[in-house]
Amino acid sequence: MHQPAPSADLRHRTIEAPAGRLHLVEQGAGPLVLLVHGFPESWYSWRRQLPALAAAGYRAVALDVRGYGRSSKPVGTDAYRMLDLVVDNVALVRALGEETAVVVGHDWGANIAATSALLHPEVFRAVGLLSVPYAPPGGPRPTDVFARMGGDQEFYVSYFQEPGRAEAEMEPDVRGWLAGFYAAMSADTMPADGAPDPHFVARAGGRLRDRFPDGRLPAWLTEDDLDVYAGEFERTGMTGALNRYRAMDRDWEDLAPYAGAPIEQPSLFVGGALDASTTWLAEAIDAFPTTLPGLTAAHVLDGCGHWIQQERPDEVNHLLTSWLASLPG
């Protein structure tokens, strides 16, 4: 098992941004690489990448996305629209005294990274996407799509979109809920084929955690790691994180002018073969020649689940550093 990343060289700081403050952790010196986490995580999900990128000659910076950790948590779902998260990323690059950056994201962070690159190619010179492939804006309204999924079951995104509903399940036992959610989407602990799918809930009073696997933590997650995640969400609550799901229809409206738009910059995709994001979004991956014309490489890691940079840190670090080294200066 990997030992915890050394913390002595990690530099914590906050910067001023439109939402208030953004907390970030940085390590190393050189070209800037901005790391954007997903749900339900924090800067800590990049703990294995920060030292590896620093050792390879980069200034690696992992932030707490607004609504998470030590970053500000504005009130109201509109404050979590994608356009505002992109503004945060641009503000962070500027506050660090840089003109450009490579942006790398995982899960929701992949969507944030992709949209940052789409809207601001002058700032984000390349984009790396982990677990969630790029799909251009457009198509039907998101809530309509999710409402049609699952038949007599309810898709988890719809479940998350109703204010207060998911919080009532999560917040009485944040640590236990996070442990189950992480295990449900990790290669070594996810439910067996044929078991109820943890991406759905029963429509009448169902809970996601009713479908989480019981027992051991995934191999990548120590008790101490879980304490870090749980401590942050016990302090902040879950609403800031969940508001990203609740802003999706607003994003659909905001980004309508970019319907079908490709990302032209050099790009990288790394997914897990056992991750629903890879299988459900296979058509998005197939469309990469059109949607990501600057794609340098796409990798799908056998036997890997959703938490890719934590489940397979050595492979992901090698892929990231090799890709970064291949980019134009």
Short mmCIF file of C-alpha atoms in Angstrom, two decimals:
data_model
loop_
_atom_site.label_atom_id
_atom_site.label_comp_id
_atom_site.label_asym_id
_atom_site.label_seq_id
_atom_site.Cartn_x
_atom_site.Cartn_y
_atom_site.Cartn_z
CA MET A 1 0.00 0.00 0.00
CA HIS A 2 1.22 3.49 -0.79
CA GLN A 3 2.41 5.54 2.12
CA PRO A 4 0.86 8.97 2.65
CA ALA A 5 2.35 11.66 0.48
CA PRO A 6 4.87 13.80 2.37
CA SER A 7 3.16 16.90 3.71
CA ALA A 8 6.27 18.92 4.57
CA ASP A 9 6.59 20.25 1.02
CA LEU A 10 2.89 21.04 0.57
CA ARG A 11 2.04 24.73 0.72
CA HIS A 12 -1.50 25.68 1.77
CA ARG A 13 -2.83 29.11 0.87
CA THR A 14 -6.02 30.94 0.05
CA ILE A 15 -6.63 33.41 -2.74
CA GLU A 16 -9.40 35.90 -3.33
CA ALA A 17 -11.88 34.91 -6.02
CA PRO A 18 -15.32 36.09 -7.12
CA ALA A 19 -17.06 33.70 -4.70
CA GLY A 20 -14.87 34.79 -1.78
CA ARG A 21 -11.84 32.67 -1.08
CA LEU A 22 -10.37 29.59 -2.75
CA HIS A 23 -8.17 27.23 -0.79
CA LEU A 24 -5.37 25.53 -2.66
CA VAL A 25 -2.41 23.29 -1.98
CA GLU A 26 0.69 23.49 -4.12
CA GLN A 27 3.99 21.70 -4.49
CA GLY A 28 6.92 22.18 -6.84
CA ALA A 29 8.06 24.84 -9.28
CA GLY A 30 7.77 25.12 -13.04
CA PRO A 31 4.86 25.24 -15.50
CA LEU A 32 1.53 25.39 -13.70
CA VAL A 33 -0.70 22.31 -13.57
CA LEU A 34 -4.09 22.92 -11.98
CA LEU A 35 -5.81 19.86 -10.48
CA VAL A 36 -9.61 19.96 -10.05
CA HIS A 37 -11.37 17.34 -7.91
CA GLY A 38 -14.84 15.84 -8.16
CA PHE A 39 -17.66 14.70 -5.85
CA PRO A 40 -17.43 14.01 -2.94
CA GLU A 41 -13.75 14.83 -2.54
CA SER A 42 -11.36 17.76 -2.03
CA TRP A 43 -7.82 18.81 -2.92
CA TYR A 44 -6.77 15.70 -0.96
CA SER A 45 -7.79 13.41 -3.81
CA TRP A 46 -4.65 14.63 -5.60
CA ARG A 47 -2.29 13.82 -2.70
CA ARG A 48 -0.46 11.20 -4.83
CA GLN A 49 -0.13 13.47 -7.84
CA LEU A 50 1.22 16.61 -6.18
CA PRO A 51 4.64 15.16 -5.26
CA ALA A 52 4.94 13.25 -8.54
CA LEU A 53 4.24 16.31 -10.64
CA ALA A 54 6.55 18.42 -8.50
CA ALA A 55 9.34 15.87 -8.93
CA ALA A 56 8.79 16.01 -12.70
CA GLY A 57 9.39 19.77 -12.76
CA TYR A 58 5.89 21.24 -12.49
CA ARG A 59 4.12 23.62 -10.16
CA ALA A 60 1.24 21.37 -9.13
CA VAL A 61 -1.77 23.09 -7.55
CA ALA A 62 -4.86 21.30 -6.23
CA LEU A 63 -7.78 23.44 -5.14
CA ASP A 64 -10.89 22.96 -3.07
CA VAL A 65 -13.64 23.72 -5.57
CA ARG A 66 -16.10 26.35 -4.32
CA GLY A 67 -18.52 24.70 -1.91
CA TYR A 68 -15.88 22.29 -0.64
CA GLY A 69 -13.29 22.19 2.12
CA ARG A 70 -11.76 25.51 3.07
CA SER A 71 -13.05 27.37 0.01
CA SER A 72 -16.05 29.68 0.27
CA LYS A 73 -19.53 28.23 0.11
CA PRO A 74 -21.88 30.86 -1.32
CA VAL A 75 -25.61 30.46 -0.77
CA GLY A 76 -27.89 29.46 -3.63
CA THR A 77 -27.54 26.95 -6.43
CA ASP A 78 -26.90 29.60 -9.08
CA ALA A 79 -23.56 30.32 -7.38
CA TYR A 80 -22.42 26.83 -8.45
CA ARG A 81 -23.08 27.18 -12.17
CA MET A 82 -20.29 26.04 -14.42
CA LEU A 83 -19.53 29.53 -15.70
CA ASP A 84 -18.71 30.65 -12.15
CA LEU A 85 -16.46 27.65 -11.53
CA VAL A 86 -14.57 28.48 -14.73
CA VAL A 87 -14.15 32.06 -13.51
CA ASP A 88 -12.70 30.65 -10.28
CA ASN A 89 -10.11 28.69 -12.25
CA VAL A 90 -9.09 31.72 -14.29
CA ALA A 91 -8.88 33.83 -11.13
CA LEU A 92 -6.69 31.20 -9.50
CA VAL A 93 -4.24 31.13 -12.41
CA ARG A 94 -4.00 34.94 -12.33
CA ALA A 95 -3.62 35.06 -8.54
CA LEU A 96 -0.69 32.65 -8.81
CA GLY A 97 1.02 35.10 -11.15
CA GLU A 98 0.70 32.86 -14.20
CA GLU A 99 -0.62 33.53 -17.68
CA THR A 100 -1.40 29.94 -18.66
CA ALA A 101 -1.87 26.53 -17.09
CA VAL A 102 -2.59 22.94 -17.93
CA VAL A 103 -5.85 21.94 -16.26
CA VAL A 104 -6.55 18.35 -15.17
CA GLY A 105 -9.82 17.23 -13.65
CA HIS A 106 -11.47 14.11 -12.25
CA ASP A 107 -15.22 13.36 -12.12
CA TRP A 108 -17.04 16.73 -11.89
CA GLY A 109 -13.58 18.23 -12.02
CA ALA A 110 -13.20 16.79 -15.53
CA ASN A 111 -16.31 18.68 -16.63
CA ILE A 112 -15.01 21.85 -14.96
CA ALA A 113 -11.59 21.39 -16.57
CA ALA A 114 -13.11 20.75 -20.00
CA THR A 115 -15.36 23.79 -19.81
CA SER A 116 -12.46 25.93 -18.61
CA ALA A 117 -10.45 24.85 -21.65
CA LEU A 118 -13.42 25.37 -23.97
CA LEU A 119 -14.20 28.89 -22.77
CA HIS A 120 -10.64 30.09 -22.15
CA PRO A 121 -8.17 28.50 -24.55
CA GLU A 122 -5.90 31.52 -24.05
CA VAL A 123 -5.45 30.50 -20.39
CA PHE A 124 -5.72 26.71 -20.41
CA ARG A 125 -3.24 25.46 -22.95
CA ALA A 126 -4.02 21.75 -22.48
CA VAL A 127 -6.61 19.67 -20.63
CA GLY A 128 -6.48 16.26 -18.98
CA LEU A 129 -9.71 14.41 -18.19
CA LEU A 130 -9.88 11.55 -15.69
CA SER A 131 -12.89 9.19 -15.54
CA VAL A 132 -15.44 11.47 -17.25
CA PRO A 133 -14.97 12.02 -21.01
CA TYR A 134 -15.71 15.29 -22.74
CA ALA A 135 -19.16 15.65 -24.24
CA PRO A 136 -19.85 19.03 -25.87
CA PRO A 137 -22.69 21.18 -24.56
CA GLY A 138 -26.08 20.71 -26.14
CA GLY A 139 -28.77 18.08 -26.38
CA PRO A 140 -31.88 17.75 -24.22
CA ARG A 141 -32.33 19.46 -20.86
CA PRO A 142 -30.35 17.43 -18.26
CA THR A 143 -33.19 17.00 -15.76
CA ASP A 144 -35.38 15.59 -18.51
CA VAL A 145 -32.70 13.08 -19.46
CA PHE A 146 -32.11 11.92 -15.88
CA ALA A 147 -35.84 11.67 -15.15
CA ARG A 148 -36.19 9.11 -17.95
CA MET A 149 -33.40 6.90 -16.64
CA GLY A 150 -33.98 3.90 -14.43
CA GLY A 151 -37.61 3.04 -15.06
CA ASP A 152 -39.12 2.27 -11.67
CA GLN A 153 -35.88 3.40 -10.01
CA GLU A 154 -34.51 6.93 -9.68
CA PHE A 155 -31.11 7.93 -11.04
CA TYR A 156 -28.75 9.26 -8.38
CA VAL A 157 -28.33 12.64 -10.12
CA SER A 158 -32.08 13.28 -9.90
CA TYR A 159 -31.94 12.21 -6.26
CA PHE A 160 -29.14 14.69 -5.60
CA GLN A 161 -30.95 17.54 -7.37
CA GLU A 162 -33.75 17.95 -4.82
CA PRO A 163 -32.50 20.34 -2.11
CA GLY A 164 -32.20 18.76 1.31
CA ARG A 165 -33.13 15.24 0.28
CA ALA A 166 -29.67 13.73 -0.11
CA GLU A 167 -28.36 15.77 2.83
CA ALA A 168 -30.91 14.01 5.06
CA GLU A 169 -29.35 10.68 4.10
CA MET A 170 -25.69 11.75 4.23
CA GLU A 171 -25.26 14.17 7.10
CA PRO A 172 -26.33 12.02 10.08
CA ASP A 173 -23.38 9.70 9.31
CA VAL A 174 -21.02 11.44 6.92
CA ARG A 175 -18.11 9.08 7.52
CA GLY A 176 -20.16 5.94 7.00
CA TRP A 177 -21.88 7.34 3.93
CA LEU A 178 -18.61 8.38 2.30
CA ALA A 179 -17.03 4.99 3.04
CA GLY A 180 -19.92 3.23 1.34
CA PHE A 181 -20.00 5.58 -1.64
CA TYR A 182 -16.27 5.24 -2.25
CA ALA A 183 -16.50 1.45 -1.92
CA ALA A 184 -19.47 1.26 -4.29
CA MET A 185 -17.40 2.67 -7.15
CA SER A 186 -13.99 1.14 -6.41
CA ALA A 187 -12.82 -1.84 -8.42
CA ASP A 188 -12.04 -4.06 -5.44
CA THR A 189 -15.21 -3.41 -3.43
CA MET A 190 -17.99 -2.52 -5.91
CA PRO A 191 -21.14 -4.66 -5.88
CA ALA A 192 -21.00 -7.86 -7.88
CA ASP A 193 -22.69 -8.16 -11.25
CA GLY A 194 -26.39 -8.64 -10.71
CA ALA A 195 -26.50 -6.80 -7.38
CA PRO A 196 -28.67 -3.68 -7.12
CA ASP A 197 -26.94 -0.78 -8.88
CA PRO A 198 -25.75 1.88 -6.41
CA HIS A 199 -26.27 4.58 -9.05
CA PHE A 200 -30.04 4.26 -8.52
CA VAL A 201 -32.46 4.46 -5.60
CA ALA A 202 -35.93 3.07 -5.09
CA ARG A 203 -38.45 5.80 -5.88
CA ALA A 204 -40.49 5.30 -2.70
CA GLY A 205 -38.29 6.32 0.20
CA GLY A 206 -35.13 4.73 -1.13
CA ARG A 207 -31.60 5.66 -0.09
CA LEU A 208 -28.38 5.28 -2.00
CA ARG A 209 -26.64 3.75 0.99
CA ASP A 210 -29.11 0.86 0.97
CA ARG A 211 -27.12 -0.38 -2.05
CA PHE A 212 -23.62 0.33 -0.82
CA PRO A 213 -21.39 -2.67 -0.11
CA ASP A 214 -20.88 -3.49 3.54
CA GLY A 215 -17.55 -4.16 5.17
CA ARG A 216 -14.04 -3.35 4.12
CA LEU A 217 -12.69 -0.14 2.69
CA PRO A 218 -11.22 -0.19 -0.81
CA ALA A 219 -7.47 -0.78 -0.84
CA TRP A 220 -6.68 2.82 -1.84
CA LEU A 221 -8.54 4.30 1.14
CA THR A 222 -7.01 4.12 4.61
CA GLU A 223 -8.88 4.95 7.80
CA ASP A 224 -6.77 8.09 8.01
CA ASP A 225 -7.71 9.08 4.45
CA LEU A 226 -11.38 8.58 5.25
CA ASP A 227 -10.96 10.72 8.37
CA VAL A 228 -9.67 13.58 6.20
CA TYR A 229 -12.63 13.45 3.84
CA ALA A 230 -15.19 12.93 6.59
CA GLY A 231 -13.73 15.72 8.70
CA GLU A 232 -14.13 18.21 5.88
CA PHE A 233 -17.74 17.30 5.10
CA GLU A 234 -18.74 17.03 8.75
CA ARG A 235 -17.54 20.61 9.13
CA THR A 236 -19.00 22.05 5.92
CA GLY A 237 -22.07 19.90 5.35
CA MET A 238 -22.88 18.43 1.93
CA THR A 239 -24.98 21.18 0.34
CA GLY A 240 -22.11 23.07 -1.31
CA ALA A 241 -20.94 19.89 -3.01
CA LEU A 242 -24.44 18.81 -4.03
CA ASN A 243 -25.24 22.22 -5.52
CA ARG A 244 -23.10 21.32 -8.53
CA TYR A 245 -25.78 18.78 -9.49
CA ARG A 246 -28.52 21.32 -8.83
CA ALA A 247 -27.05 23.82 -11.29
CA MET A 248 -27.01 21.51 -14.31
CA ASP A 249 -30.05 22.97 -16.04
CA ARG A 250 -28.59 26.44 -15.59
CA ASP A 251 -25.36 25.19 -17.18
CA TRP A 252 -27.37 23.83 -20.11
CA GLU A 253 -28.82 27.29 -20.66
CA ASP A 254 -25.54 29.16 -20.12
CA LEU A 255 -23.54 26.95 -22.47
CA ALA A 256 -26.09 26.74 -25.28
CA PRO A 257 -23.94 29.03 -27.48
CA TYR A 258 -21.22 26.37 -27.35
CA ALA A 259 -23.43 23.47 -28.44
CA GLY A 260 -21.33 20.85 -30.21
CA ALA A 261 -18.11 22.83 -29.79
CA PRO A 262 -14.85 20.85 -29.79
CA ILE A 263 -11.89 21.49 -27.50
CA GLU A 264 -8.95 22.18 -29.78
CA GLN A 265 -6.06 22.18 -27.28
CA PRO A 266 -3.90 19.12 -26.62
CA SER A 267 -5.87 16.74 -24.42
CA LEU A 268 -5.61 13.47 -22.51
CA PHE A 269 -8.26 11.02 -21.31
CA VAL A 270 -7.75 8.29 -18.71
CA GLY A 271 -10.68 6.14 -17.59
CA GLY A 272 -11.30 2.99 -15.59
CA ALA A 273 -12.64 -0.08 -17.39
CA LEU A 274 -14.96 -0.87 -14.47
CA ASP A 275 -16.23 2.68 -14.09
CA ALA A 276 -19.81 3.42 -15.15
CA SER A 277 -18.57 6.75 -16.49
CA THR A 278 -16.50 4.86 -19.05
CA THR A 279 -19.19 2.39 -20.08
CA TRP A 280 -22.25 4.66 -20.04
CA LEU A 281 -20.40 7.41 -21.88
CA ALA A 282 -18.77 5.13 -24.45
CA GLU A 283 -20.31 7.16 -27.28
CA ALA A 284 -18.60 10.29 -25.97
CA ILE A 285 -15.27 8.45 -26.04
CA ASP A 286 -15.97 7.20 -29.57
CA ALA A 287 -16.61 10.82 -30.62
CA PHE A 288 -13.20 12.07 -29.46
CA PRO A 289 -11.81 12.45 -33.02
CA THR A 290 -14.46 15.14 -33.51
CA THR A 291 -14.88 16.56 -30.01
CA LEU A 292 -11.20 16.45 -28.95
CA PRO A 293 -9.26 16.92 -32.17
CA GLY A 294 -6.13 17.70 -30.14
CA LEU A 295 -6.30 14.42 -28.22
CA THR A 296 -2.82 13.09 -27.59
CA ALA A 297 -3.79 9.80 -25.97
CA ALA A 298 -6.73 7.97 -24.42
CA HIS A 299 -6.21 5.18 -21.92
CA VAL A 300 -8.69 2.85 -20.24
CA LEU A 301 -7.13 1.05 -17.28
CA ASP A 302 -8.20 -2.58 -16.89
CA GLY A 303 -9.56 -3.52 -13.49
CA CYS A 304 -9.91 0.09 -12.36
CA GLY A 305 -12.98 1.80 -10.94
CA HIS A 306 -14.00 5.43 -10.64
CA TRP A 307 -11.45 6.90 -8.20
CA ILE A 308 -8.75 6.50 -10.78
CA GLN A 309 -5.90 8.70 -9.51
CA GLN A 310 -6.28 7.18 -6.04
CA GLU A 311 -6.86 3.58 -7.11
CA ARG A 312 -3.96 3.57 -9.58
CA PRO A 313 -1.70 6.48 -8.62
CA ASP A 314 1.53 5.16 -10.13
CA GLU A 315 -0.03 4.49 -13.54
CA VAL A 316 -1.89 7.79 -13.56
CA ASN A 317 1.23 9.69 -12.52
CA HIS A 318 3.22 8.07 -15.32
CA LEU A 319 0.53 8.88 -17.88
CA LEU A 320 0.21 12.46 -16.67
CA THR A 321 3.91 13.22 -16.56
CA SER A 322 4.54 11.57 -19.94
CA TRP A 323 1.71 13.58 -21.48
CA LEU A 324 2.86 16.82 -19.89
CA ALA A 325 6.37 16.24 -21.18
CA SER A 326 4.98 15.85 -24.70
CA LEU A 327 3.18 19.20 -24.72
CA PRO A 328 4.52 22.19 -26.62
CA GLY A 329 6.40 24.58 -24.36
#
